[in-house]
Amino acid sequence: EAQVTQNPRYLITVTGKKLTVTCSQNMNHEYMSWYRQDPGLGLRQIYYSMNVEVTDKGDVPEGYKVSRKEKRNFPLILESPSPNQTSLYFCASMGLSGGSLETQYFGPGTRLLVL
Amino acid sequence: AQSVTQLGSHVSVSEGALVLLRCNYSSSVPPYLFWYVQYPNQGLQLLLKYTTGATLVKGINGFEAEFKKSETSFHLTKPSAHMSDAAEYFCAVSDSGGSNYKLTFGKGTLLTVNP
């Protein structure tokens, strides 16, 4: 089954304690992206990656890091989480075959609470 | 910069009534347009998308949307609401010519279906 998986699904942590949210896709997609969803704001892009070792900032990258060492994985790293990073996070992936825009597939989300 | 406006953060309809969720966008280039649905505690699922060609797009679960360039709109409709349609709906736009396939989302419309 084609899917994007995220772990953990729920996480409660404290300010300053480094954490990683993993994202993996089994569709051999080149493009991957992270979004955060906040009430009344919709979804905003944090980082994206066009392929292995190619990453770039989205609209709200402050306080986050990413890496893309393998095509299937795109972890989101919070080096020193703060309460304003409490949010619902979504990973997405998309194939880029032929240069055409295809559907972005979203993971189930990771709900993060930073105390 | 692209933007999406969804008119009405909360829409309530009776079962069997017409569903109309409004979306207006701004984009400096021909847009790709999407509607996603989010059921409680789940990720985003693509309902339908417009890239090129026919401006009336049919999606899953009986939904459809019409791209109207002159009105910069992409409203979502369904002739007869079902209880199972209760969810949050997001309109999104993507730059068809950009290097980042970022989706710019509206703030969402919560659809309530009353028996």
Short mmCIF file of C-alpha atoms in Angstrom, two decimals:
data_model
loop_
_atom_site.label_atom_id
_atom_site.label_comp_id
_atom_site.label_asym_id
_atom_site.label_seq_id
_atom_site.Cartn_x
_atom_site.Cartn_y
_atom_site.Cartn_z
CA GLU A 1 0.00 0.00 0.00
CA ALA A 2 1.31 3.43 -1.00
CA GLN A 3 1.71 5.53 2.09
CA VAL A 4 3.54 8.19 4.05
CA THR A 5 4.23 7.25 7.65
CA GLN A 6 5.19 9.49 10.53
CA ASN A 7 6.46 8.68 13.99
CA PRO A 8 5.60 9.37 16.66
CA ARG A 9 1.95 10.27 16.19
CA TYR A 10 1.78 12.05 19.53
CA LEU A 11 4.58 13.58 21.55
CA ILE A 12 4.75 15.59 24.73
CA THR A 13 8.12 17.08 25.56
CA VAL A 14 9.74 19.91 27.50
CA THR A 15 11.42 23.06 26.31
CA GLY A 16 14.95 22.51 25.07
CA LYS A 17 14.88 18.72 24.76
CA LYS A 18 15.95 17.77 21.24
CA LEU A 19 13.52 15.63 19.29
CA THR A 20 13.15 14.09 15.84
CA VAL A 21 9.96 13.33 13.98
CA THR A 22 10.48 10.73 11.32
CA CYS A 23 8.80 10.62 7.92
CA SER A 24 9.03 7.78 5.45
CA GLN A 25 7.39 7.12 2.09
CA ASN A 26 7.28 3.93 0.04
CA MET A 27 6.43 5.46 -3.34
CA ASN A 28 9.96 6.35 -4.50
CA HIS A 29 8.95 10.00 -4.59
CA GLU A 30 11.61 12.63 -5.18
CA TYR A 31 9.83 15.52 -3.48
CA MET A 32 9.13 15.64 0.24
CA SER A 33 7.94 18.44 2.45
CA TRP A 34 7.03 19.30 6.03
CA TYR A 35 4.06 21.46 7.05
CA ARG A 36 2.73 22.61 10.36
CA GLN A 37 -0.95 23.17 11.00
CA ASP A 38 -2.18 25.70 13.53
CA PRO A 39 -5.79 26.69 14.28
CA GLY A 40 -6.96 29.53 12.07
CA LEU A 41 -3.74 29.53 10.05
CA GLY A 42 -4.13 26.50 7.84
CA LEU A 43 -0.97 24.63 6.87
CA ARG A 44 2.37 26.34 6.38
CA GLN A 45 5.46 24.84 4.81
CA ILE A 46 8.52 24.40 7.01
CA TYR A 47 11.09 22.74 4.74
CA TYR A 48 11.11 20.82 1.51
CA SER A 49 13.41 18.54 -0.42
CA MET A 50 13.59 18.01 -4.16
CA ASN A 51 15.74 14.89 -3.86
CA VAL A 52 18.48 13.25 -1.80
CA GLU A 53 20.82 15.86 -0.26
CA VAL A 54 18.72 18.71 -1.72
CA THR A 55 16.75 20.63 0.88
CA ASP A 56 15.53 24.20 1.24
CA LYS A 57 13.54 26.43 3.55
CA GLY A 58 9.84 26.94 3.31
CA ASP A 59 7.84 29.74 4.87
CA VAL A 60 8.43 29.00 8.58
CA PRO A 61 11.81 27.26 8.95
CA GLU A 62 13.00 28.93 12.16
CA GLY A 63 13.74 26.42 14.90
CA TYR A 64 13.72 23.39 12.59
CA LYS A 65 16.26 21.31 10.71
CA VAL A 66 15.84 18.56 8.16
CA SER A 67 18.02 16.05 6.36
CA ARG A 68 17.57 13.88 3.29
CA LYS A 69 20.18 11.16 3.28
CA GLU A 70 17.90 8.56 1.74
CA LYS A 71 15.16 9.04 -0.80
CA ARG A 72 12.46 7.48 1.34
CA ASN A 73 13.17 9.34 4.61
CA PHE A 74 12.85 13.01 5.54
CA PRO A 75 13.16 13.56 9.30
CA LEU A 76 12.24 16.83 10.99
CA ILE A 77 14.57 17.85 13.81
CA LEU A 78 13.81 20.29 16.59
CA GLU A 79 17.16 21.00 18.23
CA SER A 80 15.73 23.04 21.10
CA PRO A 81 11.93 22.93 21.06
CA SER A 82 9.96 25.86 22.42
CA PRO A 83 6.26 26.14 23.32
CA ASN A 84 5.52 28.07 20.10
CA GLN A 85 6.40 24.89 18.21
CA THR A 86 3.41 23.14 19.71
CA SER A 87 1.50 22.18 16.60
CA LEU A 88 0.26 19.43 14.31
CA TYR A 89 2.93 18.43 11.80
CA PHE A 90 2.41 16.81 8.43
CA CYS A 91 4.87 15.25 6.07
CA ALA A 92 4.05 15.05 2.37
CA SER A 93 5.61 13.46 -0.68
CA MET A 94 5.13 13.69 -4.42
CA GLY A 95 6.58 12.17 -7.56
CA LEU A 96 8.16 14.48 -10.12
CA SER A 97 8.11 12.18 -13.13
CA GLY A 98 8.13 14.01 -16.44
CA GLY A 99 8.19 17.40 -14.75
CA SER A 100 4.43 17.33 -14.23
CA LEU A 101 2.84 18.23 -10.96
CA GLU A 102 1.36 15.18 -9.33
CA THR A 103 -0.63 14.66 -6.19
CA GLN A 104 0.99 15.32 -2.85
CA TYR A 105 0.37 12.52 -0.38
CA PHE A 106 0.18 13.41 3.27
CA GLY A 107 1.12 11.44 6.33
CA PRO A 108 -1.29 11.01 9.26
CA GLY A 109 0.23 13.84 11.27
CA THR A 110 2.26 14.20 14.46
CA ARG A 111 0.72 16.16 17.29
CA LEU A 112 3.46 17.83 19.35
CA LEU A 113 3.06 19.55 22.70
CA VAL A 114 6.05 21.44 24.08
CA LEU A 115 5.75 22.34 27.76
CA ALA B 1 3.17 35.61 -3.49
CA GLN B 2 0.26 33.28 -3.71
CA SER B 3 -2.63 33.35 -1.29
CA VAL B 4 -5.89 31.51 -0.74
CA THR B 5 -9.01 32.84 0.91
CA GLN B 6 -11.73 30.51 2.09
CA LEU B 7 -14.90 32.41 2.86
CA GLY B 8 -16.50 31.08 6.01
CA SER B 9 -14.51 29.23 8.63
CA HIS B 10 -17.61 27.21 9.51
CA VAL B 11 -20.43 26.10 7.22
CA SER B 12 -23.45 24.21 8.46
CA VAL B 13 -25.91 22.40 6.17
CA SER B 14 -28.72 19.92 6.55
CA GLU B 15 -28.37 16.37 5.31
CA GLY B 16 -29.43 16.28 1.66
CA ALA B 17 -28.80 19.99 1.10
CA LEU B 18 -26.34 21.54 -1.31
CA VAL B 19 -22.80 21.96 -0.07
CA LEU B 20 -20.95 25.05 -1.30
CA LEU B 21 -17.51 25.87 0.05
CA ARG B 22 -15.91 29.00 -1.36
CA CYS B 23 -12.29 29.45 -2.35
CA ASN B 24 -10.61 32.43 -4.00
CA TYR B 25 -6.95 32.55 -4.85
CA SER B 26 -4.33 34.95 -6.04
CA SER B 27 -1.46 33.85 -8.20
CA SER B 28 0.82 35.60 -10.64
CA VAL B 29 1.13 32.51 -12.82
CA PRO B 30 -1.35 29.88 -13.97
CA PRO B 31 -2.24 28.03 -10.80
CA TYR B 32 -2.71 24.44 -9.90
CA LEU B 33 -5.65 24.22 -7.50
CA PHE B 34 -6.58 21.58 -4.98
CA TRP B 35 -9.20 20.69 -2.43
CA TYR B 36 -8.19 18.51 0.50
CA VAL B 37 -10.40 17.05 3.23
CA GLN B 38 -9.34 16.33 6.79
CA TYR B 39 -11.48 14.04 8.93
CA PRO B 40 -11.06 14.27 12.70
CA ASN B 41 -7.68 13.03 13.86
CA GLN B 42 -6.64 12.08 10.36
CA GLY B 43 -4.30 13.40 7.70
CA LEU B 44 -5.25 15.25 4.55
CA GLN B 45 -6.87 13.44 1.67
CA LEU B 46 -7.05 14.86 -1.83
CA LEU B 47 -10.62 15.44 -3.01
CA LEU B 48 -9.84 16.85 -6.44
CA LYS B 49 -7.39 18.97 -8.35
CA TYR B 50 -7.23 21.29 -11.34
CA THR B 51 -4.05 21.54 -13.36
CA THR B 52 -4.99 22.13 -16.98
CA GLY B 53 -7.83 21.31 -19.35
CA ALA B 54 -11.47 21.07 -18.37
CA THR B 55 -12.39 23.69 -15.81
CA LEU B 56 -15.07 21.56 -14.13
CA VAL B 57 -13.29 18.96 -12.08
CA LYS B 58 -14.93 15.96 -10.48
CA GLY B 59 -13.48 14.37 -7.40
CA ILE B 60 -14.18 11.65 -4.92
CA ASN B 61 -17.31 11.26 -2.79
CA GLY B 62 -19.47 13.23 -5.24
CA PHE B 63 -17.62 16.53 -4.92
CA GLU B 64 -16.77 18.78 -7.81
CA ALA B 65 -15.22 22.20 -8.32
CA GLU B 66 -15.07 24.70 -11.14
CA PHE B 67 -12.04 26.79 -11.99
CA LYS B 68 -13.14 30.30 -12.98
CA LYS B 69 -10.13 32.32 -14.04
CA SER B 70 -12.07 35.57 -14.42
CA GLU B 71 -13.27 35.31 -10.83
CA THR B 72 -10.07 33.71 -9.48
CA SER B 73 -12.28 31.17 -7.79
CA PHE B 74 -12.34 27.42 -7.27
CA HIS B 75 -15.50 26.73 -5.25
CA LEU B 76 -16.27 23.21 -4.05
CA THR B 77 -19.78 21.82 -4.37
CA LYS B 78 -21.75 18.68 -3.68
CA PRO B 79 -25.44 18.41 -4.60
CA SER B 80 -26.55 16.49 -1.53
CA ALA B 81 -24.71 16.44 1.78
CA HIS B 82 -24.24 13.24 3.76
CA MET B 83 -23.47 12.97 7.44
CA SER B 84 -20.13 11.43 6.49
CA ASP B 85 -19.11 14.68 4.76
CA ALA B 86 -18.61 16.39 8.11
CA ALA B 87 -14.94 17.36 8.13
CA GLU B 88 -12.59 20.27 7.57
CA TYR B 89 -11.91 21.26 3.99
CA PHE B 90 -8.84 23.04 2.72
CA CYS B 91 -8.34 24.79 -0.59
CA ALA B 92 -4.75 25.03 -1.80
CA VAL B 93 -2.87 26.56 -4.69
CA SER B 94 0.48 25.64 -6.15
CA ASP B 95 2.68 27.53 -8.54
CA SER B 96 2.70 25.62 -11.80
CA GLY B 97 6.02 27.11 -12.86
CA GLY B 98 7.98 27.21 -9.64
CA SER B 99 10.83 25.09 -8.39
CA ASN B 100 9.20 24.47 -5.01
CA TYR B 101 5.97 22.58 -5.29
CA LYS B 102 4.74 24.22 -2.14
CA LEU B 103 1.04 24.14 -1.47
CA THR B 104 -0.32 27.41 -0.12
CA PHE B 105 -3.39 26.56 1.93
CA GLY B 106 -6.41 28.50 2.96
CA LYS B 107 -7.33 28.55 6.63
CA GLY B 108 -9.90 25.84 6.21
CA THR B 109 -13.67 25.52 6.39
CA LEU B 110 -15.28 23.24 8.93
CA LEU B 111 -18.37 21.59 7.45
CA THR B 112 -21.09 20.46 9.81
CA VAL B 113 -23.94 18.31 8.51
CA ASN B 114 -27.14 18.33 10.55
CA PRO B 115 -29.59 15.41 10.49
#
